[in-house]
XYZ file of C-alpha atoms in Angstrom:
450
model
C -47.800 -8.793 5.873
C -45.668 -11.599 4.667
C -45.088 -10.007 1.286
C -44.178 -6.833 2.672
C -41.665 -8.864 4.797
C -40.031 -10.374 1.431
C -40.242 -7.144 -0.293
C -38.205 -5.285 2.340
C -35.683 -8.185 2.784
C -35.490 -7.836 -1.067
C -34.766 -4.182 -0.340
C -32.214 -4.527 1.930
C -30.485 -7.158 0.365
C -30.223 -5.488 -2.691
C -29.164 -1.981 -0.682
C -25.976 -4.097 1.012
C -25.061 -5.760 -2.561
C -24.614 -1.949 -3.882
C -22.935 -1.473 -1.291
C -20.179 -4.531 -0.894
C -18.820 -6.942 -3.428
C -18.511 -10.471 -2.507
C -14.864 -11.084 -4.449
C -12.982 -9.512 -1.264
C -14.690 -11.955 1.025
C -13.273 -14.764 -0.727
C -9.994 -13.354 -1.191
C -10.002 -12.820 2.255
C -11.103 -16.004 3.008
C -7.993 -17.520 0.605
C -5.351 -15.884 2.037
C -3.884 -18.988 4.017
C -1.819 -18.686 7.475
C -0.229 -21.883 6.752
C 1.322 -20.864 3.779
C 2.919 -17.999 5.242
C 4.274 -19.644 8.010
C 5.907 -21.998 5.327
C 7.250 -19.014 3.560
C 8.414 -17.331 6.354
C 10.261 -20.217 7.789
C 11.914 -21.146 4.431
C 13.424 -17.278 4.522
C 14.159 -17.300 7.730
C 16.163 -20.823 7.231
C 18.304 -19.187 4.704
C 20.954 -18.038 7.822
C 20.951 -14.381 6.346
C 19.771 -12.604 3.853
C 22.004 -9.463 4.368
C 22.035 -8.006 0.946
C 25.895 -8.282 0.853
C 25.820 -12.183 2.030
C 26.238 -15.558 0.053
C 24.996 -15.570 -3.399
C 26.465 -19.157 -4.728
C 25.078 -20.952 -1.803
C 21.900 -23.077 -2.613
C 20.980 -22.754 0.966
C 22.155 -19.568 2.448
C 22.659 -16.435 1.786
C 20.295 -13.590 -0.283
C 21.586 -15.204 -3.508
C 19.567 -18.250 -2.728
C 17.025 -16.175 -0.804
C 16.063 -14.574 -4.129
C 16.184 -17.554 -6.529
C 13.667 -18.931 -4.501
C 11.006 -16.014 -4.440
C 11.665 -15.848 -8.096
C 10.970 -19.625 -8.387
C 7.627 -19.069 -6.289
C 6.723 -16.416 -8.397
C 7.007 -18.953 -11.554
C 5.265 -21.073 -9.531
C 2.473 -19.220 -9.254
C 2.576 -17.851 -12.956
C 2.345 -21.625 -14.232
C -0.768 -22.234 -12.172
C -2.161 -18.923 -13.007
C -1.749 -20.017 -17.451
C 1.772 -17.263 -17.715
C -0.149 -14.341 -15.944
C 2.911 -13.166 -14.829
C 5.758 -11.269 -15.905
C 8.858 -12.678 -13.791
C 12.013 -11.132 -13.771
C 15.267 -9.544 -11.398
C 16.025 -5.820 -11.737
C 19.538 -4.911 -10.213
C 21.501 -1.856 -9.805
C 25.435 -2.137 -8.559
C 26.002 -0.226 -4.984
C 30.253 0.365 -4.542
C 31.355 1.886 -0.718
C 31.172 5.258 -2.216
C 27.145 4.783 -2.304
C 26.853 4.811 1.137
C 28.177 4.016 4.798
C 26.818 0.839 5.145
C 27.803 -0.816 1.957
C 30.929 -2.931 2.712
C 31.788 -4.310 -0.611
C 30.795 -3.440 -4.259
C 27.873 -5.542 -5.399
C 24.591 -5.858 -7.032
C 21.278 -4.898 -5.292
C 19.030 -7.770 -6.793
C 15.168 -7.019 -6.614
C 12.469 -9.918 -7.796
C 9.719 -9.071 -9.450
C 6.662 -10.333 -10.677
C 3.871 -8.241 -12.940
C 0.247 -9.369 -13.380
C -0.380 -7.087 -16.415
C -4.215 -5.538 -16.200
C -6.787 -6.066 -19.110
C -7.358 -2.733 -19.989
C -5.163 -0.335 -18.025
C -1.388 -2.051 -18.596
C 0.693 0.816 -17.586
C -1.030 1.636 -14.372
C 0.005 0.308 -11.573
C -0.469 -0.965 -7.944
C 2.467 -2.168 -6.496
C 3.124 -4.286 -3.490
C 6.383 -5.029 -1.951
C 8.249 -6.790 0.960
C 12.015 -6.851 1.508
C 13.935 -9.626 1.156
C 17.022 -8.710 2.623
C 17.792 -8.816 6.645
C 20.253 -7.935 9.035
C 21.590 -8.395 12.460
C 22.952 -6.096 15.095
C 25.848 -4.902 13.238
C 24.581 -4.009 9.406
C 28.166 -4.409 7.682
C 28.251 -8.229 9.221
C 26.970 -10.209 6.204
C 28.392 -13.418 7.408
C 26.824 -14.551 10.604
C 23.099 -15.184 11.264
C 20.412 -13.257 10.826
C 17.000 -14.562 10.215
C 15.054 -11.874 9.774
C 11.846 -13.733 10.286
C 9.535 -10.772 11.357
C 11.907 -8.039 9.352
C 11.392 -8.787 6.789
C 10.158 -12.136 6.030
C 6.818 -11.583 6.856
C 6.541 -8.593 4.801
C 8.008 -10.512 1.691
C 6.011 -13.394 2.270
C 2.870 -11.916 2.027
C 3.615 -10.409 -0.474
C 4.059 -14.098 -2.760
C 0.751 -15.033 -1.040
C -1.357 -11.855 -1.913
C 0.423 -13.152 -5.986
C -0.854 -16.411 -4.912
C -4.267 -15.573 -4.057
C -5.011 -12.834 -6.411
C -3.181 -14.191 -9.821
C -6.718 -16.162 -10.088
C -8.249 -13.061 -11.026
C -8.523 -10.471 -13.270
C -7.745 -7.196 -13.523
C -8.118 -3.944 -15.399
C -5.103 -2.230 -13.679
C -1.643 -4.151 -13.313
C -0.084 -5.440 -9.655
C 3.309 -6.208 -9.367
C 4.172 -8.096 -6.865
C 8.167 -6.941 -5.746
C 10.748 -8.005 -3.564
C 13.297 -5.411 -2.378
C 16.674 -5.951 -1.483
C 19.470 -3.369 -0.007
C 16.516 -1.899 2.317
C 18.626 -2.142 5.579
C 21.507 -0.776 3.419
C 19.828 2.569 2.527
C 16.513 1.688 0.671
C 18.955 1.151 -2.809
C 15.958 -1.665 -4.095
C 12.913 1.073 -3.827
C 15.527 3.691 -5.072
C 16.338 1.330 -8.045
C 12.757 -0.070 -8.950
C 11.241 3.297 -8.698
C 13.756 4.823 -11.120
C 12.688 1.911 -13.081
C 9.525 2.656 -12.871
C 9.938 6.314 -13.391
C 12.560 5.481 -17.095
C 9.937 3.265 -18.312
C 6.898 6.371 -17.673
C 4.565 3.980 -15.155
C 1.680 5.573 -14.066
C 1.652 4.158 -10.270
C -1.519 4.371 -8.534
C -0.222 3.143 -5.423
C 2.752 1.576 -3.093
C 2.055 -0.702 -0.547
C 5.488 -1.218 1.182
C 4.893 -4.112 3.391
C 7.709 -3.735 6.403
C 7.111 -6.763 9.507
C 3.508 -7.596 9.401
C 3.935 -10.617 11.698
C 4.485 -9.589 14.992
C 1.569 -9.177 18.010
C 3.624 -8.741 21.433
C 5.096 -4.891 21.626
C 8.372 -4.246 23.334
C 5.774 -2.097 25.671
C 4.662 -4.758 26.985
C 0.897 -4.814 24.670
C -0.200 -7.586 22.595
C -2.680 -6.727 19.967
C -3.536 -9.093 16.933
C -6.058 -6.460 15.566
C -4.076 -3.192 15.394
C -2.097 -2.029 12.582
C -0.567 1.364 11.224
C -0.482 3.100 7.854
C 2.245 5.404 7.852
C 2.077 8.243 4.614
C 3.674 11.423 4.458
C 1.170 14.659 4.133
C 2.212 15.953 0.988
C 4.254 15.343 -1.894
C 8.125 15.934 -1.588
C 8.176 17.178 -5.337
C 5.293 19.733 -5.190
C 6.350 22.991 -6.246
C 6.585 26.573 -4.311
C 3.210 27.475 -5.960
C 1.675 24.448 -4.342
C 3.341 24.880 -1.511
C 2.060 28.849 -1.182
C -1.065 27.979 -2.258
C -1.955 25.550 0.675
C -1.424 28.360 2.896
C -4.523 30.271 1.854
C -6.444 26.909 0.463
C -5.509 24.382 2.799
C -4.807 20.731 2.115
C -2.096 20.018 4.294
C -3.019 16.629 5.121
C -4.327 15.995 1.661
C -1.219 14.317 -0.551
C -1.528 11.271 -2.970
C 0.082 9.326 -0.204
C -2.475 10.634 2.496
C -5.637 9.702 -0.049
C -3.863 6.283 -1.066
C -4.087 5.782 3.396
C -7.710 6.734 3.673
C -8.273 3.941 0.815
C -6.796 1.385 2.792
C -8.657 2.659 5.923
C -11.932 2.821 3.825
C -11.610 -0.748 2.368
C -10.259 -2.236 6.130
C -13.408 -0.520 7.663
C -16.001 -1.628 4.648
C -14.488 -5.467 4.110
C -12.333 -6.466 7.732
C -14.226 -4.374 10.373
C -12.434 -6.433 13.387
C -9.324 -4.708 12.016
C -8.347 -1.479 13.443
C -6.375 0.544 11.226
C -4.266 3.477 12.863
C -3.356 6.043 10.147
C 0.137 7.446 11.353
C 0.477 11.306 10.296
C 4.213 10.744 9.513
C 6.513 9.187 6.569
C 7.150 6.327 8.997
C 8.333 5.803 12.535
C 9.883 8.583 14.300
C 13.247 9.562 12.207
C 13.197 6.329 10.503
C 12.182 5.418 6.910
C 11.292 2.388 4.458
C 11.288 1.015 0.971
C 8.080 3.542 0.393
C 9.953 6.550 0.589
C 12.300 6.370 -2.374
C 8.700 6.161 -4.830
C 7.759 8.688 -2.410
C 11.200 10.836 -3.417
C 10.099 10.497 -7.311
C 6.404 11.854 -6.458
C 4.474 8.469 -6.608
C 1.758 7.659 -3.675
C 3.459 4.716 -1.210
C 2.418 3.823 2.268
C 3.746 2.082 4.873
C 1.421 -1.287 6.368
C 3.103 -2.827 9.245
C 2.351 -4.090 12.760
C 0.910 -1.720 15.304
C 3.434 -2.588 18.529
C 7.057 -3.059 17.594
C 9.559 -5.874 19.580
C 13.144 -3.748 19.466
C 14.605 -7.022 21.420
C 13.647 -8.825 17.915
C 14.576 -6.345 15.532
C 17.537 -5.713 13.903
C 19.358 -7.684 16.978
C 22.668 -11.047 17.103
C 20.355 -13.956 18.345
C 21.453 -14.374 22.207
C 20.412 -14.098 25.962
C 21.413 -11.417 27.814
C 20.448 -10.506 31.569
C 17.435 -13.489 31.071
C 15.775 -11.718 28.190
C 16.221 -13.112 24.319
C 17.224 -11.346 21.530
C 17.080 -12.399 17.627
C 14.415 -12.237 14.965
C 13.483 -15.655 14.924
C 10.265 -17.377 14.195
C 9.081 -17.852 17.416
C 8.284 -14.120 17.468
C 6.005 -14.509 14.144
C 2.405 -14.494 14.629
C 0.853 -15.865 10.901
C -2.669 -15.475 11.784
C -2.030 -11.895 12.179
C 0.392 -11.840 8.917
C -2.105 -13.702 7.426
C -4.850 -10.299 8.135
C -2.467 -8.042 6.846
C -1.779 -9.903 3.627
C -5.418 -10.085 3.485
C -5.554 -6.170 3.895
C -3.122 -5.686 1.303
C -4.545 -8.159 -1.313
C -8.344 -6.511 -0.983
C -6.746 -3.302 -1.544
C -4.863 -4.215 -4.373
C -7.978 -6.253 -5.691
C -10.186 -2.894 -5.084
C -7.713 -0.625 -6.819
C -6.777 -3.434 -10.234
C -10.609 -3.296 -10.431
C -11.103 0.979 -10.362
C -10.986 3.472 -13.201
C -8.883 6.310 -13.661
C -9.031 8.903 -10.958
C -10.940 12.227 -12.147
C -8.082 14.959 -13.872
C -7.712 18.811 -13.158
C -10.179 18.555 -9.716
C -11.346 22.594 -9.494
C -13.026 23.943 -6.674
C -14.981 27.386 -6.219
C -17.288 28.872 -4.027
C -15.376 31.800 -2.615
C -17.889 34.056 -0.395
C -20.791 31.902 -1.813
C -23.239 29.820 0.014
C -22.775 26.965 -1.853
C -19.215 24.479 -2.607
C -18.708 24.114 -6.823
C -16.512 21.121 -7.869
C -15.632 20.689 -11.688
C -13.303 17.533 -12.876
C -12.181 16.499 -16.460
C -13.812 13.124 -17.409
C -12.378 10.121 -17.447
C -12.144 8.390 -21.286
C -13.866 5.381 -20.240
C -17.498 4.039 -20.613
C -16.984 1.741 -17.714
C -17.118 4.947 -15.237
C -20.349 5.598 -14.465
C -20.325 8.613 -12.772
C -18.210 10.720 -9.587
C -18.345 10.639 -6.330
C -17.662 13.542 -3.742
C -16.048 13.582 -0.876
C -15.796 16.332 1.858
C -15.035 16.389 5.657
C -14.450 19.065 8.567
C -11.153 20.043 8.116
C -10.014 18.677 11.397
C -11.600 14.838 10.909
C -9.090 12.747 9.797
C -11.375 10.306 7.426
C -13.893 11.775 4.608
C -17.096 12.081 6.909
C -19.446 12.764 3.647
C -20.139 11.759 0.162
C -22.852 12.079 -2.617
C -22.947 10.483 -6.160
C -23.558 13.192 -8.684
C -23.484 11.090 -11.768
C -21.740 11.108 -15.091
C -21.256 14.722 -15.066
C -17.780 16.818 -15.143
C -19.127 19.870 -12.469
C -21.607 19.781 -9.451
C -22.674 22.613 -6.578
C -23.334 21.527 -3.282
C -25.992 23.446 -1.981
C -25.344 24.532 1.524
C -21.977 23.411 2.142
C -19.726 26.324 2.972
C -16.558 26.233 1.002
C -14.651 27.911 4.222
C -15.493 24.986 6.161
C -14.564 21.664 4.861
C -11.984 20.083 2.284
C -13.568 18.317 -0.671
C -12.222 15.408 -3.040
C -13.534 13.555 -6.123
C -13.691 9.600 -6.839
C -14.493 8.258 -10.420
C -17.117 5.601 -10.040
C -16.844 2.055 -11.909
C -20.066 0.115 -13.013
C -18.712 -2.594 -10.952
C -18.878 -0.506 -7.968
C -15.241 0.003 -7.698
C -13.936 3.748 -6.773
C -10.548 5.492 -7.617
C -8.728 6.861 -5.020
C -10.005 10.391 -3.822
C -8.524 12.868 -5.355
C -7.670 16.745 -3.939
C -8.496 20.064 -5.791
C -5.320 21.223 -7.526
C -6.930 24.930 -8.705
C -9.842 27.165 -7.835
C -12.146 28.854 -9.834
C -13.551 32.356 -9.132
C -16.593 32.578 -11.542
C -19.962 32.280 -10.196
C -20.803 30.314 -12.973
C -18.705 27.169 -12.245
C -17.180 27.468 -15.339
């Protein structure tokens, strides 16, 4: 009896291993709320950080906002043996770019690239904004301290370098602070033409946009909530795609929609006292973020923010008005819950450096057939293992079903109605790691599955 004991604790230890890798506990467990409340405190000190403010001053002002992220980042690429690529990317904004640019200057973003060990020129990248605002957005010369909006956001984002520059990976992060996002998004419009010149592959954006506060303007607080907003379908498909999904479905099935259902996965699998809510939308109701312009090029980029927004702390003069206070100071920052969300965005970062190549050219067939055919091109690597597919009803809002097939490039479910449920593919790393899921693009009408 006792050996059958050991062997099925044997069993089930080794079942959960296969299941779960140990590395996101830890990085979990070295994301630090202290540090982030340092952060966020030395950003919000800086007076403003409106993208048109000081940018002599060695204390105020975005100018000396950004020379100290970049000087963090160097930080952190010292300790790390010159893991990092540190650098500022800029674009010049005049009046003529937009309403809310009051003077010609340069939009300064700081970046910081830890390249990947086999994979240089994909990437995942993480940003926060760096710039902030008060209730007027032309006034860059009074305060605004922008501690939830967006120093929370940008601070996490040097933590998640801090925390995950001691590892390795096969993908590249970067690591990028925005500025000109209450301007009109000019940083994500000018990084992801960057990105788009230089021919990145981008796996991902994680736009990280006030992570840091718990007490909603409704009146809820909630440390454990938080939303991923992503937009259904890419902006750049074409009229074929579009015509297609009319007879095929899919139209909750866009890179940006499979890069949510990652997070959600690896939230669910890793930080299960989390509650991720998957929004349905590009972001809050008429509103947008420093996602959407990598979204405008046809790269995947979410949304992560707080769950229950403070409007008397956002985008608001600090004062006192009819007994109730308004301002984006620090006292409205929660860092244990900016802490979580840094932690959700560095195990999802960590999860995707450490994944292969998503499968090419996903077919499906099984028109009028009993079974559901899948076929996928290979991916050129002898770390991938084998595939993984996906389906779900086509009303459930999470992949409900998966089986591993194996190294193969085609597979028939047997019994699963084609009519019924959407399908995806996942390439499979021998370190357990998954790509993201990834829709059928074209059907196939022979029986053969060929």
């Amino acid at each position: 009896m006792k050996k059958y004991f050991v062997l099925l604790t044997m069993i089930v230890v080794v079942s959960v291993s296969a299941q779960t890798d140990n590395r996101f506990y830890d990085i979990i467990e070295s994301v630090s709320a202290q540090r982030l409340e340092k952060d966020i405190r030395t950003l919000a000190n800086f007076g403003t950080r409106n993208t048109f403010s000081d940018t002599l001053s060695k204390t105020r002002g975005i100018g000396a906002a950004r020379r100290w992220i970049k000087a963090e980042f160097d930080k952190i690429d010292k300790n790390c043996n010159n893991c990092l690529e540190v650098f500022y990317q800029k674009d010049l904004v005049t009046p003529k770019d937009g309403n809310r640019i009051p003077k010609e200057a340069y939009v300064v973003n700081v970046v910081a690239i830890q390249k990947g060990t086999k994979y240089t020129n994909r990437y995942i990248i993480m940003t926060g904004d760096i710039d902030s605002r008060n209730s007027d957005t032309m006034d860059y010369t009074n305060d605004a301290p922008g501690a939830n909006d967006n120093a929370s956001g940008m601070a996490g984002t040097i933590e998640a370098a801090r925390v995950l520059s001691q590892y390795q990976f096969e993908n590249s992060i970067v690591y990028l602070g925005l500025s000109g996002e209450e301007q009109g998004l000019f940083g994500g419009k000018g990084f992801a033409e960057y990105a788009k010149k230089n021919n990145w592959e981008i796996i991902g954006v994680l736009n990280n946009d006030m992570i840091g506060n718990i007490e909603g303007v409704d009146g809820v607080i909630d440390n454990r909530t938080f939303r991923i907003f992503s937009e259904p379908t890419p902006v750049t498909e074409t009229e074929k795609e579009r015509n297609q999904r009319r007879f095929y479905g899919g139209e909750v099935d866009g890179i940006s929609r499979q890069l949510a259902r990652y997070i959600h996965k690896a939230v669910s699998t890793y930080m299960p006292e989390m509650h991720p809510m998957m929004v349905y939308r590009l972001d809050r109701f008429g509103r947008g973020g420093h996602h959407r312009p990598f979204n405008d090029l046809g790269y995947a980029g979410v949304r992560i923010m707080e769950a229950h927004e403070n409007y008397n702390r956002q985008h608001q003069n600090n004062r006192v008005e009819n007994g109730i206070k308004y301002g984006d100071v620090i006292e409205g920052v929660n860092f244990e819950y900016a802490k979580k969300l840094t932690a959700v965005n560095a195990i999802v970062l960590a999860g995707l450096g450490w994944s292969p190549p998503e499968p090419k050219n996903v077919t499906i067939g099984g028109v009028v057939e009993p079974h559901a055919k899948l076929k996928w091109d290979k991916v050129a690597d002898d770390s991938v293992v084998g595939y993984k597919i996906y389906w779900r009803l086509t009303t459930s809002p999470q992949w409900e079903y998966s089986r591993f097939v194996g190294n193969t490039d085609t597979f028939e479910l047997k019994g699963i109605v084609i009519d019924n449920y959407y399908f995806g593919v996942s390439s499979v790393h021998q370190n357990g790691q998954e790509s993201v899921v990834v829709f059928p693009s074209a059907v196939m009408r022979s029986t053969t599955g060929k």
